Amino acid sequence: DATKTAKVTDAGISAGNQTITNVGSAGTLSATNTNATNGADVFNAVTGVTNKGINISANGGTADNVKLGETVD
């Protein structure tokens, strides 16, 4: 079945419509890292951003940390 044939060409990599499994960690995610990432890398990046939140203040008042998904009143 040609649709399930994995191939590497100068245009890129085709997994033949199959999931690529057991991909190792890309290491430190950065603007210059060109390694493939796995689900755990993406989960850890999103969790880190979500848990860090954003510091918000109004008119020079004390900053309040708001996590993503929380409501700002």
mmCIF file of N, CA and C in Angstrom:
data_model
loop_
_atom_site.group_PDB
_atom_site.id
_atom_site.type_symbol
_atom_site.label_atom_id
_atom_site.label_comp_id
_atom_site.label_asym_id
_atom_site.label_seq_id
_atom_site.Cartn_x
_atom_site.Cartn_y
_atom_site.Cartn_z
ATOM 1 N N ASP A 1 0.849 -1.180 0.000
ATOM 2 C CA ASP A 1 0.000 0.000 0.000
ATOM 3 C C ASP A 1 0.893 1.240 0.000
ATOM 4 N N ALA A 2 0.888 1.998 -1.063
ATOM 5 C CA ALA A 2 1.767 3.163 -1.225
ATOM 6 C C ALA A 2 1.508 4.261 -0.205
ATOM 7 N N THR A 3 0.274 4.349 0.327
ATOM 8 C CA THR A 3 -0.025 5.407 1.305
ATOM 9 C C THR A 3 0.582 5.114 2.661
ATOM 10 N N LYS A 4 1.062 3.900 2.879
ATOM 11 C CA LYS A 4 1.660 3.539 4.173
ATOM 12 C C LYS A 4 3.166 3.372 4.071
ATOM 13 N N THR A 5 3.764 3.863 3.004
ATOM 14 C CA THR A 5 5.197 3.745 2.814
ATOM 15 C C THR A 5 5.899 4.972 3.376
ATOM 16 N N ALA A 6 6.804 4.748 4.311
ATOM 17 C CA ALA A 6 7.592 5.851 4.868
ATOM 18 C C ALA A 6 8.713 6.187 3.894
ATOM 19 N N LYS A 7 8.986 7.497 3.727
ATOM 20 C CA LYS A 7 10.063 7.887 2.831
ATOM 21 C C LYS A 7 10.667 9.218 3.263
ATOM 22 N N VAL A 8 11.934 9.362 2.974
ATOM 23 C CA VAL A 8 12.669 10.597 3.233
ATOM 24 C C VAL A 8 13.120 11.134 1.881
ATOM 25 N N THR A 9 12.745 12.374 1.586
ATOM 26 C CA THR A 9 13.146 13.010 0.333
ATOM 27 C C THR A 9 13.688 14.396 0.634
ATOM 28 N N ASP A 10 14.154 15.092 -0.402
ATOM 29 C CA ASP A 10 14.644 16.450 -0.182
ATOM 30 C C ASP A 10 13.513 17.407 0.177
ATOM 31 N N ALA A 11 12.254 16.972 -0.026
ATOM 32 C CA ALA A 11 11.097 17.793 0.339
ATOM 33 C C ALA A 11 10.680 17.582 1.790
ATOM 34 N N GLY A 12 11.179 16.536 2.427
ATOM 35 C CA GLY A 12 10.828 16.282 3.825
ATOM 36 C C GLY A 12 10.669 14.802 4.113
ATOM 37 N N ILE A 13 9.995 14.510 5.217
ATOM 38 C CA ILE A 13 9.784 13.132 5.666
ATOM 39 C C ILE A 13 8.302 12.833 5.639
ATOM 40 N N SER A 14 7.938 11.712 5.045
ATOM 41 C CA SER A 14 6.561 11.243 5.072
ATOM 42 C C SER A 14 6.540 9.937 5.863
ATOM 43 N N ALA A 15 5.657 9.880 6.855
ATOM 44 C CA ALA A 15 5.525 8.658 7.653
ATOM 45 C C ALA A 15 4.457 7.743 7.066
ATOM 46 N N GLY A 16 4.022 8.022 5.843
ATOM 47 C CA GLY A 16 3.028 7.176 5.208
ATOM 48 C C GLY A 16 1.709 7.156 5.955
ATOM 49 N N ASN A 17 1.282 8.333 6.433
ATOM 50 C CA ASN A 17 0.030 8.469 7.199
ATOM 51 C C ASN A 17 0.018 7.652 8.481
ATOM 52 N N GLN A 18 1.187 7.384 9.035
ATOM 53 C CA GLN A 18 1.302 6.639 10.280
ATOM 54 C C GLN A 18 1.884 7.547 11.358
ATOM 55 N N THR A 19 1.623 7.220 12.614
ATOM 56 C CA THR A 19 2.168 7.983 13.734
ATOM 57 C C THR A 19 3.632 7.606 13.946
ATOM 58 N N ILE A 20 4.466 8.601 14.125
ATOM 59 C CA ILE A 20 5.868 8.357 14.464
ATOM 60 C C ILE A 20 5.939 8.225 15.979
ATOM 61 N N THR A 21 6.430 7.111 16.471
ATOM 62 C CA THR A 21 6.452 6.851 17.911
ATOM 63 C C THR A 21 7.878 6.834 18.452
ATOM 64 N N ASN A 22 7.975 6.935 19.779
ATOM 65 C CA ASN A 22 9.243 6.870 20.508
ATOM 66 C C ASN A 22 10.246 7.935 20.063
ATOM 67 N N VAL A 23 9.739 9.152 19.793
ATOM 68 C CA VAL A 23 10.616 10.265 19.437
ATOM 69 C C VAL A 23 11.270 10.772 20.715
ATOM 70 N N GLY A 24 12.568 10.839 20.723
ATOM 71 C CA GLY A 24 13.285 11.325 21.897
ATOM 72 C C GLY A 24 13.042 12.816 22.106
ATOM 73 N N SER A 25 13.382 13.294 23.278
ATOM 74 C CA SER A 25 13.217 14.713 23.592
ATOM 75 C C SER A 25 14.101 15.563 22.692
ATOM 76 N N ALA A 26 13.590 16.710 22.301
ATOM 77 C CA ALA A 26 14.364 17.637 21.477
ATOM 78 C C ALA A 26 15.398 18.386 22.304
ATOM 79 N N GLY A 27 15.361 18.192 23.607
ATOM 80 C CA GLY A 27 16.262 18.949 24.479
ATOM 81 C C GLY A 27 15.638 20.282 24.833
ATOM 82 N N THR A 28 16.438 21.305 24.977
ATOM 83 C CA THR A 28 15.933 22.628 25.327
ATOM 84 C C THR A 28 15.205 23.219 24.130
ATOM 85 N N LEU A 29 13.926 23.569 24.334
ATOM 86 C CA LEU A 29 13.172 24.192 23.255
ATOM 87 C C LEU A 29 13.592 25.651 23.154
ATOM 88 N N SER A 30 13.982 26.054 21.960
ATOM 89 C CA SER A 30 14.435 27.429 21.749
ATOM 90 C C SER A 30 14.174 27.829 20.305
ATOM 91 N N ALA A 31 14.405 29.085 20.012
ATOM 92 C CA ALA A 31 14.195 29.598 18.659
ATOM 93 C C ALA A 31 15.167 28.983 17.664
ATOM 94 N N THR A 32 16.306 28.487 18.145
ATOM 95 C CA THR A 32 17.314 27.943 17.229
ATOM 96 C C THR A 32 17.351 26.424 17.199
ATOM 97 N N ASN A 33 16.571 25.760 18.051
ATOM 98 C CA ASN A 33 16.551 24.296 18.077
ATOM 99 C C ASN A 33 15.742 23.793 16.888
ATOM 100 N N THR A 34 16.361 22.990 16.045
ATOM 101 C CA THR A 34 15.679 22.469 14.856
ATOM 102 C C THR A 34 15.364 20.980 14.975
ATOM 103 N N ASN A 35 15.496 20.416 16.174
ATOM 104 C CA ASN A 35 15.175 19.003 16.378
ATOM 105 C C ASN A 35 13.669 18.803 16.490
ATOM 106 N N ALA A 36 13.218 17.611 16.155
ATOM 107 C CA ALA A 36 11.798 17.266 16.310
ATOM 108 C C ALA A 36 11.450 17.232 17.793
ATOM 109 N N THR A 37 10.215 17.576 18.117
ATOM 110 C CA THR A 37 9.752 17.493 19.499
ATOM 111 C C THR A 37 8.783 16.332 19.630
ATOM 112 N N ASN A 38 8.581 15.896 20.862
ATOM 113 C CA ASN A 38 7.599 14.845 21.122
ATOM 114 C C ASN A 38 6.468 15.437 21.974
ATOM 115 N N GLY A 39 5.476 14.644 22.234
ATOM 116 C CA GLY A 39 4.321 15.110 23.011
ATOM 117 C C GLY A 39 4.701 15.619 24.385
ATOM 118 N N ALA A 40 5.662 14.965 25.028
ATOM 119 C CA ALA A 40 6.085 15.386 26.367
ATOM 120 C C ALA A 40 6.742 16.766 26.325
ATOM 121 N N ASP A 41 7.543 17.031 25.284
ATOM 122 C CA ASP A 41 8.165 18.356 25.140
ATOM 123 C C ASP A 41 7.094 19.445 25.035
ATOM 124 N N VAL A 42 6.099 19.195 24.195
ATOM 125 C CA VAL A 42 5.035 20.177 23.997
ATOM 126 C C VAL A 42 4.233 20.357 25.280
ATOM 127 N N PHE A 43 3.887 19.247 25.945
ATOM 128 C CA PHE A 43 3.130 19.312 27.197
ATOM 129 C C PHE A 43 3.884 20.125 28.237
ATOM 130 N N ASN A 44 5.178 19.864 28.387
ATOM 131 C CA ASN A 44 5.980 20.584 29.383
ATOM 132 C C ASN A 44 6.073 22.072 29.059
ATOM 133 N N ALA A 45 6.186 22.424 27.786
ATOM 134 C CA ALA A 45 6.252 23.835 27.407
ATOM 135 C C ALA A 45 4.931 24.545 27.713
ATOM 136 N N VAL A 46 3.827 23.912 27.345
ATOM 137 C CA VAL A 46 2.514 24.517 27.581
ATOM 138 C C VAL A 46 2.234 24.612 29.077
ATOM 139 N N THR A 47 2.560 23.578 29.824
ATOM 140 C CA THR A 47 2.344 23.588 31.273
ATOM 141 C C THR A 47 3.176 24.687 31.932
ATOM 142 N N GLY A 48 4.410 24.854 31.476
ATOM 143 C CA GLY A 48 5.266 25.898 32.033
ATOM 144 C C GLY A 48 4.688 27.281 31.818
ATOM 145 N N VAL A 49 4.191 27.545 30.625
ATOM 146 C CA VAL A 49 3.586 28.848 30.332
ATOM 147 C C VAL A 49 2.295 29.024 31.128
ATOM 148 N N THR A 50 1.484 27.989 31.178
ATOM 149 C CA THR A 50 0.207 28.054 31.895
ATOM 150 C C THR A 50 0.423 28.307 33.380
ATOM 151 N N ASN A 51 1.368 27.611 33.982
ATOM 152 C CA ASN A 51 1.609 27.759 35.421
ATOM 153 C C ASN A 51 2.293 29.076 35.780
ATOM 154 N N LYS A 52 3.082 29.625 34.856
ATOM 155 C CA LYS A 52 3.776 30.884 35.143
ATOM 156 C C LYS A 52 2.800 32.050 35.220
ATOM 157 N N GLY A 53 1.834 32.086 34.319
ATOM 158 C CA GLY A 53 0.854 33.166 34.337
ATOM 159 C C GLY A 53 1.427 34.482 33.853
ATOM 160 N N ILE A 54 0.640 35.536 34.063
ATOM 161 C CA ILE A 54 1.005 36.868 33.609
ATOM 162 C C ILE A 54 0.824 37.840 34.770
ATOM 163 N N ASN A 55 1.777 38.730 34.958
ATOM 164 C CA ASN A 55 1.648 39.753 35.994
ATOM 165 C C ASN A 55 0.932 40.960 35.402
ATOM 166 N N ILE A 56 -0.155 41.364 36.052
ATOM 167 C CA ILE A 56 -0.973 42.481 35.570
ATOM 168 C C ILE A 56 -1.116 43.508 36.686
ATOM 169 N N SER A 57 -0.945 44.771 36.319
ATOM 170 C CA SER A 57 -1.223 45.846 37.280
ATOM 171 C C SER A 57 -1.925 46.975 36.541
ATOM 172 N N ALA A 58 -2.644 47.793 37.279
ATOM 173 C CA ALA A 58 -3.346 48.928 36.683
ATOM 174 C C ALA A 58 -2.900 50.213 37.357
ATOM 175 N N ASN A 59 -2.595 51.217 36.561
ATOM 176 C CA ASN A 59 -2.231 52.531 37.069
ATOM 177 C C ASN A 59 -1.112 52.494 38.101
ATOM 178 N N GLY A 60 -0.117 51.635 37.874
ATOM 179 C CA GLY A 60 1.027 51.565 38.772
ATOM 180 C C GLY A 60 0.765 50.849 40.078
ATOM 181 N N GLY A 61 -0.372 50.183 40.200
ATOM 182 C CA GLY A 61 -0.689 49.444 41.429
ATOM 183 C C GLY A 61 0.126 48.166 41.538
ATOM 184 N N THR A 62 -0.106 47.451 42.611
ATOM 185 C CA THR A 62 0.584 46.194 42.852
ATOM 186 C C THR A 62 0.190 45.169 41.792
ATOM 187 N N ALA A 63 1.180 44.493 41.255
ATOM 188 C CA ALA A 63 0.923 43.491 40.219
ATOM 189 C C ALA A 63 0.266 42.260 40.824
ATOM 190 N N ASP A 64 -0.638 41.691 40.079
ATOM 191 C CA ASP A 64 -1.312 40.457 40.464
ATOM 192 C C ASP A 64 -0.988 39.412 39.418
ATOM 193 N N ASN A 65 -0.610 38.208 39.836
ATOM 194 C CA ASN A 65 -0.303 37.137 38.892
ATOM 195 C C ASN A 65 -1.580 36.403 38.526
ATOM 196 N N VAL A 66 -1.872 36.340 37.250
ATOM 197 C CA VAL A 66 -3.074 35.676 36.756
ATOM 198 C C VAL A 66 -2.632 34.520 35.865
ATOM 199 N N LYS A 67 -3.105 33.333 36.182
ATOM 200 C CA LYS A 67 -2.804 32.152 35.379
ATOM 201 C C LYS A 67 -3.689 32.142 34.149
ATOM 202 N N LEU A 68 -3.218 31.501 33.078
ATOM 203 C CA LEU A 68 -4.033 31.392 31.888
ATOM 204 C C LEU A 68 -5.317 30.645 32.222
ATOM 205 N N GLY A 69 -6.421 31.159 31.731
ATOM 206 C CA GLY A 69 -7.722 30.558 32.020
ATOM 207 C C GLY A 69 -8.441 31.226 33.162
ATOM 208 N N GLU A 70 -7.740 32.006 33.991
ATOM 209 C CA GLU A 70 -8.385 32.735 35.082
ATOM 210 C C GLU A 70 -9.004 34.023 34.546
ATOM 211 N N THR A 71 -9.992 34.536 35.248
ATOM 212 C CA THR A 71 -10.687 35.759 34.848
ATOM 213 C C THR A 71 -10.068 36.962 35.535
ATOM 214 N N VAL A 72 -9.885 38.032 34.781
ATOM 215 C CA VAL A 72 -9.380 39.297 35.321
ATOM 216 C C VAL A 72 -10.579 40.227 35.471
ATOM 217 N N ASP A 73 -10.810 40.722 36.686
ATOM 218 C CA ASP A 73 -11.905 41.683 36.929
ATOM 219 C C ASP A 73 -11.343 43.082 37.087
#
